[in-house]
Amino acid sequence: GSDQPDRLRLAVQKKGRLADDTFDLLKKCGLTMSQSKNRLYARVEQLPIDILLVRDDDIPALVAGGASDLGIVGGNVFEEERAAGRLGDNVPMVVPLGFSKCRLCIALPKETIYSAPKDMAGMRIATSYPALTEAWLNENGVEGARTVVMNGAHEIAPRLGVADAVCDIVSTGGTLDANGLAVAETIYRSEALFIGGPLDGRKAEIAEALRLRIEGVQRSAD
Ligand code: PRT
Ligand code: ZN
């Protein structure tokens, strides 16, 4: 715990799409874990690292606020937290990891005619990424469009009549297609990020040992 200053804390997603890839990476790094009883954290056996098991949405703030030294999180979540101004001045360093790739896209009902961002003028866009969506709308001079924040089931928002478009994560595109939607714009390309630091002293050494193992795994995958 926090009373052990010589153990580094790494926040990862407890369960979900990112968790699978993250635990796979740690395994390839030659790291094994003992699961703690309360399942809030696991101890790494080969390095003095405690893994905090949390919701992915909490990872950027845990790292920016210093509760965790490092984290592994999707770029989509990290950049949304940053764009929303929730990381304050403590924006950590970032190393791209090359997995959990996906795109953040604005999608429209297939029958909507779309040729340029101005065609989105006045639209209501259902999303859980309001900061990234609004930043893109501003950069592209889209007038009068606004976001409607939803925490799931964005793809049904147009059929429910609560939005004209959605801005959501797309991987294969199958979910959009099944809901009669098509990608109009890709506004962010995401992959998992290793975030945190700069650290000093013993923690910097442990973080460097972990970073070198990750680099080794990435090199052997190329
Ligand atoms: O519980 P917790 O809050 O930790 O997890 P979560 O439910 O918020 O996130 P989770 O586990 O679903 O995703 C974690 C991260 O995985 C995301 O933040 C992205 O960085 C990454 N990722 C990669 C994805 C996808 N691929 C993906 N396809 N996240 C979500 N999806 C969704 C997509 O929005 C769609 O609804 O999966 C559905 C299927 O996608 P298609 O395009 O293949 O049909
Ligand atoms: Zn989440």
PDB file of C-alpha atoms and ligand atoms in Angstrom:
ATOM      1  CA  GLY A   1       0.000   0.000   0.000  1.00  0.00           C
ATOM      2  CA  SER A   2       0.952   3.671   0.220  1.00  0.00           C
ATOM      3  CA  ASP A   3       3.029   2.880   3.309  1.00  0.00           C
ATOM      4  CA  GLN A   4       5.460   1.016   1.039  1.00  0.00           C
ATOM      5  CA  PRO A   5       7.286   3.787  -0.814  1.00  0.00           C
ATOM      6  CA  ASP A   6       9.630   1.308  -2.483  1.00  0.00           C
ATOM      7  CA  ARG A   7       6.864  -0.511  -4.339  1.00  0.00           C
ATOM      8  CA  LEU A   8       5.737   1.030  -7.582  1.00  0.00           C
ATOM      9  CA  ARG A   9       2.014   1.246  -8.341  1.00  0.00           C
ATOM     10  CA  LEU A  10       0.707   0.443 -11.822  1.00  0.00           C
ATOM     11  CA  ALA A  11      -3.019   1.033 -12.472  1.00  0.00           C
ATOM     12  CA  VAL A  12      -4.623  -1.270 -15.060  1.00  0.00           C
ATOM     13  CA  GLN A  13      -8.170  -2.105 -16.108  1.00  0.00           C
ATOM     14  CA  LYS A  14      -9.576  -4.793 -13.837  1.00  0.00           C
ATOM     15  CA  LYS A  15     -11.824  -6.425 -16.411  1.00  0.00           C
ATOM     16  CA  GLY A  16     -12.667  -5.679 -20.030  1.00  0.00           C
ATOM     17  CA  ARG A  17     -11.163  -5.357 -23.493  1.00  0.00           C
ATOM     18  CA  LEU A  18      -8.071  -3.515 -22.331  1.00  0.00           C
ATOM     19  CA  ALA A  19      -7.509  -5.839 -19.365  1.00  0.00           C
ATOM     20  CA  ASP A  20      -7.054  -8.894 -21.562  1.00  0.00           C
ATOM     21  CA  ASP A  21      -4.347  -7.237 -23.675  1.00  0.00           C
ATOM     22  CA  THR A  22      -2.710  -5.670 -20.621  1.00  0.00           C
ATOM     23  CA  PHE A  23      -2.379  -8.937 -18.698  1.00  0.00           C
ATOM     24  CA  ASP A  24      -1.121 -10.577 -21.871  1.00  0.00           C
ATOM     25  CA  LEU A  25       1.598  -7.897 -22.144  1.00  0.00           C
ATOM     26  CA  LEU A  26       2.626  -8.304 -18.493  1.00  0.00           C
ATOM     27  CA  LYS A  27       2.835 -12.059 -18.979  1.00  0.00           C
ATOM     28  CA  LYS A  28       5.033 -11.620 -22.064  1.00  0.00           C
ATOM     29  CA  CYS A  29       7.209  -9.328 -19.932  1.00  0.00           C
ATOM     30  CA  GLY A  30       7.845 -12.367 -17.742  1.00  0.00           C
ATOM     31  CA  LEU A  31       5.786 -11.001 -14.860  1.00  0.00           C
ATOM     32  CA  THR A  32       3.460 -13.122 -12.763  1.00  0.00           C
ATOM     33  CA  MET A  33       1.054 -11.889 -10.119  1.00  0.00           C
ATOM     34  CA  SER A  34      -0.371 -13.022  -6.852  1.00  0.00           C
ATOM     35  CA  GLN A  35      -3.987 -11.947  -6.639  1.00  0.00           C
ATOM     36  CA  SER A  36      -4.732 -10.209  -3.377  1.00  0.00           C
ATOM     37  CA  LYS A  37      -7.837 -11.264  -1.492  1.00  0.00           C
ATOM     38  CA  ASN A  38      -9.648  -7.972  -1.845  1.00  0.00           C
ATOM     39  CA  ARG A  39      -8.950  -7.883  -5.587  1.00  0.00           C
ATOM     40  CA  LEU A  40      -8.104  -4.211  -5.424  1.00  0.00           C
ATOM     41  CA  TYR A  41      -4.497  -4.948  -6.255  1.00  0.00           C
ATOM     42  CA  ALA A  42      -2.164  -7.772  -7.208  1.00  0.00           C
ATOM     43  CA  ARG A  43       1.522  -8.098  -6.340  1.00  0.00           C
ATOM     44  CA  VAL A  44       4.030  -8.652  -9.122  1.00  0.00           C
ATOM     45  CA  GLU A  45       6.430 -11.386  -8.068  1.00  0.00           C
ATOM     46  CA  GLN A  46       9.519 -10.474 -10.115  1.00  0.00           C
ATOM     47  CA  LEU A  47       9.611  -6.681  -9.521  1.00  0.00           C
ATOM     48  CA  PRO A  48       8.468  -4.509  -6.578  1.00  0.00           C
ATOM     49  CA  ILE A  49       5.248  -3.488  -8.324  1.00  0.00           C
ATOM     50  CA  ASP A  50       1.656  -3.470  -7.058  1.00  0.00           C
ATOM     51  CA  ILE A  51      -0.978  -3.630  -9.800  1.00  0.00           C
ATOM     52  CA  LEU A  52      -4.089  -1.562  -8.995  1.00  0.00           C
ATOM     53  CA  LEU A  53      -7.163  -3.158 -10.588  1.00  0.00           C
ATOM     54  CA  VAL A  54      -9.636  -0.407 -11.514  1.00  0.00           C
ATOM     55  CA  ARG A  55     -12.150   0.888 -14.077  1.00  0.00           C
ATOM     56  CA  ASP A  56     -10.322   2.199 -17.142  1.00  0.00           C
ATOM     57  CA  ASP A  57     -11.994   5.609 -16.746  1.00  0.00           C
ATOM     58  CA  ASP A  58     -10.283   6.123 -13.375  1.00  0.00           C
ATOM     59  CA  ILE A  59      -6.742   5.429 -14.583  1.00  0.00           C
ATOM     60  CA  PRO A  60      -5.753   8.885 -15.957  1.00  0.00           C
ATOM     61  CA  ALA A  61      -6.847  10.699 -12.789  1.00  0.00           C
ATOM     62  CA  LEU A  62      -5.245   8.119 -10.478  1.00  0.00           C
ATOM     63  CA  VAL A  63      -1.922   8.661 -12.264  1.00  0.00           C
ATOM     64  CA  ALA A  64      -2.235  12.448 -12.656  1.00  0.00           C
ATOM     65  CA  GLY A  65      -3.213  12.731  -8.985  1.00  0.00           C
ATOM     66  CA  GLY A  66      -0.299  10.571  -7.809  1.00  0.00           C
ATOM     67  CA  ALA A  67      -2.348   7.722  -6.281  1.00  0.00           C
ATOM     68  CA  SER A  68      -0.719   5.461  -8.865  1.00  0.00           C
ATOM     69  CA  ASP A  69       2.768   5.968 -10.298  1.00  0.00           C
ATOM     70  CA  LEU A  70       2.016   4.447 -13.702  1.00  0.00           C
ATOM     71  CA  GLY A  71      -0.976   3.255 -15.694  1.00  0.00           C
ATOM     72  CA  ILE A  72      -1.977   1.460 -18.865  1.00  0.00           C
ATOM     73  CA  VAL A  73      -5.044   3.008 -20.510  1.00  0.00           C
ATOM     74  CA  GLY A  74      -6.636   3.557 -23.907  1.00  0.00           C
ATOM     75  CA  GLY A  75      -5.603   6.774 -25.626  1.00  0.00           C
ATOM     76  CA  ASN A  76      -9.307   7.529 -26.101  1.00  0.00           C
ATOM     77  CA  VAL A  77      -9.909   7.613 -22.324  1.00  0.00           C
ATOM     78  CA  PHE A  78      -6.645   9.452 -21.580  1.00  0.00           C
ATOM     79  CA  GLU A  79      -7.190  12.159 -24.217  1.00  0.00           C
ATOM     80  CA  GLU A  80     -10.830  12.663 -23.180  1.00  0.00           C
ATOM     81  CA  GLU A  81      -9.794  13.228 -19.551  1.00  0.00           C
ATOM     82  CA  ARG A  82      -7.076  15.619 -20.694  1.00  0.00           C
ATOM     83  CA  ALA A  83      -9.359  17.506 -23.120  1.00  0.00           C
ATOM     84  CA  ALA A  84     -11.972  17.815 -20.354  1.00  0.00           C
ATOM     85  CA  GLY A  85      -9.335  19.468 -18.155  1.00  0.00           C
ATOM     86  CA  ARG A  86      -9.532  16.778 -15.478  1.00  0.00           C
ATOM     87  CA  LEU A  87      -5.785  16.080 -15.342  1.00  0.00           C
ATOM     88  CA  GLY A  88      -4.782  19.556 -14.202  1.00  0.00           C
ATOM     89  CA  ASP A  89      -1.152  20.442 -14.801  1.00  0.00           C
ATOM     90  CA  ASN A  90       0.167  16.975 -13.973  1.00  0.00           C
ATOM     91  CA  VAL A  91       0.003  15.518 -17.442  1.00  0.00           C
ATOM     92  CA  PRO A  92       2.111  12.347 -17.327  1.00  0.00           C
ATOM     93  CA  MET A  93       4.544  11.032 -19.925  1.00  0.00           C
ATOM     94  CA  VAL A  94       3.116   8.685 -22.528  1.00  0.00           C
ATOM     95  CA  VAL A  95       4.529   5.634 -24.354  1.00  0.00           C
ATOM     96  CA  PRO A  96       2.298   4.063 -27.051  1.00  0.00           C
ATOM     97  CA  LEU A  97       1.932   0.289 -26.673  1.00  0.00           C
ATOM     98  CA  GLY A  98       0.543  -0.725 -30.071  1.00  0.00           C
ATOM     99  CA  PHE A  99      -2.387  -2.846 -28.869  1.00  0.00           C
ATOM    100  CA  SER A 100      -6.118  -2.271 -28.207  1.00  0.00           C
ATOM    101  CA  LYS A 101      -6.250  -0.242 -31.389  1.00  0.00           C
ATOM    102  CA  CYS A 102      -9.564   1.361 -32.258  1.00  0.00           C
ATOM    103  CA  ARG A 103     -10.949   4.595 -33.692  1.00  0.00           C
ATOM    104  CA  LEU A 104     -13.206   7.276 -32.228  1.00  0.00           C
ATOM    105  CA  CYS A 105     -15.670   8.048 -35.031  1.00  0.00           C
ATOM    106  CA  ILE A 106     -18.659  10.221 -35.729  1.00  0.00           C
ATOM    107  CA  ALA A 107     -21.287   8.055 -37.425  1.00  0.00           C
ATOM    108  CA  LEU A 108     -24.534   9.000 -39.103  1.00  0.00           C
ATOM    109  CA  PRO A 109     -27.619   7.062 -40.193  1.00  0.00           C
ATOM    110  CA  LYS A 110     -26.748   5.476 -43.559  1.00  0.00           C
ATOM    111  CA  GLU A 111     -29.417   7.483 -45.380  1.00  0.00           C
ATOM    112  CA  THR A 112     -27.959  10.825 -44.173  1.00  0.00           C
ATOM    113  CA  ILE A 113     -26.087  12.530 -47.000  1.00  0.00           C
ATOM    114  CA  TYR A 114     -22.648  13.580 -45.819  1.00  0.00           C
ATOM    115  CA  SER A 115     -19.774  15.185 -47.656  1.00  0.00           C
ATOM    116  CA  ALA A 116     -18.059  17.578 -45.213  1.00  0.00           C
ATOM    117  CA  PRO A 117     -18.042  18.577 -41.517  1.00  0.00           C
ATOM    118  CA  LYS A 118     -20.366  21.542 -42.187  1.00  0.00           C
ATOM    119  CA  ASP A 119     -23.095  18.981 -42.925  1.00  0.00           C
ATOM    120  CA  MET A 120     -23.138  18.274 -39.170  1.00  0.00           C
ATOM    121  CA  ALA A 121     -24.269  21.827 -38.362  1.00  0.00           C
ATOM    122  CA  GLY A 122     -27.000  21.818 -35.714  1.00  0.00           C
ATOM    123  CA  MET A 123     -26.776  18.081 -35.039  1.00  0.00           C
ATOM    124  CA  ARG A 124     -27.108  16.435 -31.635  1.00  0.00           C
ATOM    125  CA  ILE A 125     -24.287  13.906 -31.227  1.00  0.00           C
ATOM    126  CA  ALA A 126     -24.639  11.102 -28.654  1.00  0.00           C
ATOM    127  CA  THR A 127     -21.280  10.245 -27.069  1.00  0.00           C
ATOM    128  CA  SER A 128     -19.350   9.454 -23.905  1.00  0.00           C
ATOM    129  CA  TYR A 129     -16.479  11.540 -25.316  1.00  0.00           C
ATOM    130  CA  PRO A 130     -17.948  15.073 -25.160  1.00  0.00           C
ATOM    131  CA  ALA A 131     -14.609  16.881 -24.774  1.00  0.00           C
ATOM    132  CA  LEU A 132     -12.939  15.209 -27.780  1.00  0.00           C
ATOM    133  CA  THR A 133     -16.102  15.531 -29.848  1.00  0.00           C
ATOM    134  CA  GLU A 134     -16.568  19.223 -29.060  1.00  0.00           C
ATOM    135  CA  ALA A 135     -12.882  19.935 -29.728  1.00  0.00           C
ATOM    136  CA  TRP A 136     -13.229  18.343 -33.166  1.00  0.00           C
ATOM    137  CA  LEU A 137     -16.468  20.237 -33.914  1.00  0.00           C
ATOM    138  CA  ASN A 138     -14.739  23.516 -32.976  1.00  0.00           C
ATOM    139  CA  GLU A 139     -11.589  22.778 -34.992  1.00  0.00           C
ATOM    140  CA  ASN A 140     -13.733  21.997 -38.016  1.00  0.00           C
ATOM    141  CA  GLY A 141     -15.971  25.021 -37.655  1.00  0.00           C
ATOM    142  CA  VAL A 142     -19.174  22.986 -37.298  1.00  0.00           C
ATOM    143  CA  GLU A 143     -21.828  25.439 -36.191  1.00  0.00           C
ATOM    144  CA  GLY A 144     -24.603  24.790 -33.700  1.00  0.00           C
ATOM    145  CA  ALA A 145     -23.825  21.110 -33.123  1.00  0.00           C
ATOM    146  CA  ARG A 146     -23.902  19.817 -29.548  1.00  0.00           C
ATOM    147  CA  THR A 147     -23.160  16.643 -27.645  1.00  0.00           C
ATOM    148  CA  VAL A 148     -25.643  14.504 -25.735  1.00  0.00           C
ATOM    149  CA  VAL A 149     -23.735  12.504 -23.121  1.00  0.00           C
ATOM    150  CA  MET A 150     -24.671   8.835 -22.926  1.00  0.00           C
ATOM    151  CA  ASN A 151     -22.790   6.108 -21.105  1.00  0.00           C
ATOM    152  CA  GLY A 152     -23.739   3.255 -23.379  1.00  0.00           C
ATOM    153  CA  ALA A 153     -26.040   2.209 -26.190  1.00  0.00           C
ATOM    154  CA  HIS A 154     -25.045   5.255 -28.258  1.00  0.00           C
ATOM    155  CA  GLU A 155     -25.788   3.315 -31.399  1.00  0.00           C
ATOM    156  CA  ILE A 156     -29.515   3.300 -30.677  1.00  0.00           C
ATOM    157  CA  ALA A 157     -29.712   7.058 -29.930  1.00  0.00           C
ATOM    158  CA  PRO A 158     -30.617   8.101 -33.495  1.00  0.00           C
ATOM    159  CA  ARG A 159     -33.424   5.516 -33.654  1.00  0.00           C
ATOM    160  CA  LEU A 160     -34.695   6.720 -30.267  1.00  0.00           C
ATOM    161  CA  GLY A 161     -34.776  10.237 -31.666  1.00  0.00           C
ATOM    162  CA  VAL A 162     -32.501  11.618 -28.946  1.00  0.00           C
ATOM    163  CA  ALA A 163     -29.601  12.317 -31.326  1.00  0.00           C
ATOM    164  CA  ASP A 164     -28.851  12.778 -35.023  1.00  0.00           C
ATOM    165  CA  ALA A 165     -25.412  11.198 -34.889  1.00  0.00           C
ATOM    166  CA  VAL A 166     -23.130   9.256 -32.557  1.00  0.00           C
ATOM    167  CA  CYS A 167     -19.459   9.598 -31.672  1.00  0.00           C
ATOM    168  CA  ASP A 168     -18.219   6.266 -30.397  1.00  0.00           C
ATOM    169  CA  ILE A 169     -15.371   3.761 -30.449  1.00  0.00           C
ATOM    170  CA  VAL A 170     -15.254   1.634 -33.581  1.00  0.00           C
ATOM    171  CA  SER A 171     -13.232  -1.499 -34.080  1.00  0.00           C
ATOM    172  CA  THR A 172     -14.677  -3.719 -36.829  1.00  0.00           C
ATOM    173  CA  GLY A 173     -17.632  -1.401 -37.547  1.00  0.00           C
ATOM    174  CA  GLY A 174     -20.053  -4.288 -37.066  1.00  0.00           C
ATOM    175  CA  THR A 175     -22.006  -2.565 -34.282  1.00  0.00           C
ATOM    176  CA  LEU A 176     -22.551   0.582 -36.357  1.00  0.00           C
ATOM    177  CA  ASP A 177     -23.563  -1.444 -39.376  1.00  0.00           C
ATOM    178  CA  ALA A 178     -26.057  -3.532 -37.405  1.00  0.00           C
ATOM    179  CA  ASN A 179     -27.678  -0.287 -36.246  1.00  0.00           C
ATOM    180  CA  GLY A 180     -27.961   1.334 -39.655  1.00  0.00           C
ATOM    181  CA  LEU A 181     -25.077   3.751 -39.048  1.00  0.00           C
ATOM    182  CA  ALA A 182     -21.969   4.510 -41.118  1.00  0.00           C
ATOM    183  CA  VAL A 183     -18.709   6.295 -40.247  1.00  0.00           C
ATOM    184  CA  ALA A 184     -18.623   9.916 -41.409  1.00  0.00           C
ATOM    185  CA  GLU A 185     -15.381  11.006 -39.722  1.00  0.00           C
ATOM    186  CA  THR A 186     -12.598   9.416 -37.687  1.00  0.00           C
ATOM    187  CA  ILE A 187     -11.705  12.006 -35.067  1.00  0.00           C
ATOM    188  CA  TYR A 188      -9.068  10.077 -33.077  1.00  0.00           C
ATOM    189  CA  ARG A 189      -6.979   6.933 -33.606  1.00  0.00           C
ATOM    190  CA  SER A 190      -6.452   5.142 -30.315  1.00  0.00           C
ATOM    191  CA  GLU A 191      -4.161   2.506 -28.887  1.00  0.00           C
ATOM    192  CA  ALA A 192      -3.181   1.534 -25.351  1.00  0.00           C
ATOM    193  CA  LEU A 193      -0.770   3.963 -23.673  1.00  0.00           C
ATOM    194  CA  PHE A 194       1.740   3.421 -20.880  1.00  0.00           C
ATOM    195  CA  ILE A 195       1.409   6.608 -18.811  1.00  0.00           C
ATOM    196  CA  GLY A 196       3.109   8.073 -15.766  1.00  0.00           C
ATOM    197  CA  GLY A 197       6.108   9.846 -14.345  1.00  0.00           C
ATOM    198  CA  PRO A 198       8.488  11.461 -14.394  1.00  0.00           C
ATOM    199  CA  LEU A 199       9.514   9.577 -11.240  1.00  0.00           C
ATOM    200  CA  ASP A 200      12.682   9.735  -9.205  1.00  0.00           C
ATOM    201  CA  GLY A 201      14.782   7.582  -6.924  1.00  0.00           C
ATOM    202  CA  ARG A 202      13.964   3.915  -6.483  1.00  0.00           C
ATOM    203  CA  LYS A 203      10.613   4.265  -8.265  1.00  0.00           C
ATOM    204  CA  ALA A 204      12.299   5.624 -11.381  1.00  0.00           C
ATOM    205  CA  GLU A 205      14.560   2.545 -11.425  1.00  0.00           C
ATOM    206  CA  ILE A 206      11.619   0.139 -11.106  1.00  0.00           C
ATOM    207  CA  ALA A 207       9.667   2.000 -13.801  1.00  0.00           C
ATOM    208  CA  GLU A 208      12.699   1.821 -16.090  1.00  0.00           C
ATOM    209  CA  ALA A 209      13.007  -1.948 -15.487  1.00  0.00           C
ATOM    210  CA  LEU A 210       9.344  -2.353 -16.466  1.00  0.00           C
ATOM    211  CA  ARG A 211       9.714  -0.074 -19.499  1.00  0.00           C
ATOM    212  CA  LEU A 212      12.720  -2.084 -20.734  1.00  0.00           C
ATOM    213  CA  ARG A 213      10.764  -5.338 -20.452  1.00  0.00           C
ATOM    214  CA  ILE A 214       7.873  -3.799 -22.419  1.00  0.00           C
ATOM    215  CA  GLU A 215      10.309  -2.513 -25.046  1.00  0.00           C
ATOM    216  CA  GLY A 216      11.767  -6.014 -25.350  1.00  0.00           C
ATOM    217  CA  VAL A 217       8.321  -7.506 -25.942  1.00  0.00           C
ATOM    218  CA  GLN A 218       7.527  -4.826 -28.552  1.00  0.00           C
ATOM    219  CA  ARG A 219      10.831  -5.426 -30.360  1.00  0.00           C
ATOM    220  CA  SER A 220      10.264  -9.172 -30.571  1.00  0.00           C
ATOM    221  CA  ALA A 221       6.750  -8.551 -31.961  1.00  0.00           C
ATOM    222  CA  ASP A 222       8.041  -6.364 -34.853  1.00  0.00           C
TER     223      ASP A 222
HETATM  224  O1  PRT B   1     -15.489  -1.430 -16.873  1.00  0.00           O
HETATM  225  P1  PRT B   1     -14.606  -0.415 -17.507  1.00  0.00           P
HETATM  226  O2  PRT B   1     -15.090   1.003 -17.373  1.00  0.00           O
HETATM  227  O3  PRT B   1     -13.169  -0.584 -17.060  1.00  0.00           O
HETATM  228  O4  PRT B   1     -14.571  -0.790 -19.080  1.00  0.00           O
HETATM  229  P2  PRT B   1     -15.358  -0.164 -20.337  1.00  0.00           P
HETATM  230  O5  PRT B   1     -16.608  -0.940 -20.519  1.00  0.00           O
HETATM  231  O6  PRT B   1     -15.428   1.321 -20.227  1.00  0.00           O
HETATM  232  O7  PRT B   1     -14.321  -0.434 -21.536  1.00  0.00           O
HETATM  233  P3  PRT B   1     -14.056  -1.720 -22.462  1.00  0.00           P
HETATM  234  O8  PRT B   1     -13.463  -2.818 -21.657  1.00  0.00           O
HETATM  235  O9  PRT B   1     -15.236  -2.023 -23.326  1.00  0.00           O
HETATM  236  O10 PRT B   1     -12.950  -1.090 -23.436  1.00  0.00           O
HETATM  237  C1  PRT B   1     -11.720  -0.664 -22.925  1.00  0.00           C
HETATM  238  C2  PRT B   1     -10.913   0.012 -24.041  1.00  0.00           C
HETATM  239  O11 PRT B   1     -10.717  -0.912 -25.128  1.00  0.00           O
HETATM  240  C3  PRT B   1     -11.570   1.199 -24.719  1.00  0.00           C
HETATM  241  O12 PRT B   1     -11.476   2.393 -23.968  1.00  0.00           O
HETATM  242  C4  PRT B   1     -10.782   1.280 -26.010  1.00  0.00           C
HETATM  243  O13 PRT B   1      -9.537   1.929 -25.785  1.00  0.00           O
HETATM  244  C5  PRT B   1     -10.472  -0.190 -26.328  1.00  0.00           C
HETATM  245  N1  PRT B   1     -11.314  -0.768 -27.414  1.00  0.00           N
HETATM  246  C6  PRT B   1     -10.826  -1.440 -28.488  1.00  0.00           C
HETATM  247  C7  PRT B   1     -12.664  -0.775 -27.527  1.00  0.00           C
HETATM  248  C8  PRT B   1     -12.979  -1.453 -28.712  1.00  0.00           C
HETATM  249  N2  PRT B   1     -11.812  -1.866 -29.274  1.00  0.00           N
HETATM  250  C9  PRT B   1     -14.372  -1.624 -29.100  1.00  0.00           C
HETATM  251  N3  PRT B   1     -14.660  -2.217 -30.141  1.00  0.00           N
HETATM  252  N4  PRT B   1     -13.643  -0.271 -26.729  1.00  0.00           N
HETATM  253  C10 PRT B   1     -14.923  -0.443 -27.094  1.00  0.00           C
HETATM  254  N5  PRT B   1     -15.335  -1.085 -28.237  1.00  0.00           N
HETATM  255  C11 PRT B   1     -16.801  -1.212 -28.479  1.00  0.00           C
HETATM  256  C12 PRT B   1     -17.358  -0.343 -29.582  1.00  0.00           C
HETATM  257  O14 PRT B   1     -17.709   0.927 -29.068  1.00  0.00           O
HETATM  258  C13 PRT B   1     -18.598  -1.101 -30.017  1.00  0.00           C
HETATM  259  O15 PRT B   1     -19.713  -0.717 -29.247  1.00  0.00           O
HETATM  260  O16 PRT B   1     -17.093  -2.511 -28.868  1.00  0.00           O
HETATM  261  C14 PRT B   1     -18.249  -2.539 -29.684  1.00  0.00           C
HETATM  262  C15 PRT B   1     -17.945  -3.408 -30.879  1.00  0.00           C
HETATM  263  O17 PRT B   1     -17.143  -2.714 -31.815  1.00  0.00           O
HETATM  264  P4  PRT B   1     -17.196  -3.068 -33.368  1.00  0.00           P
HETATM  265  O18 PRT B   1     -16.850  -1.815 -34.130  1.00  0.00           O
HETATM  266  O19 PRT B   1     -16.150  -4.118 -33.578  1.00  0.00           O
HETATM  267  O20 PRT B   1     -18.579  -3.558 -33.679  1.00  0.00           O
HETATM  268 ZN    ZN B   2     -14.834   2.480 -18.768  1.00  0.00          ZN
END
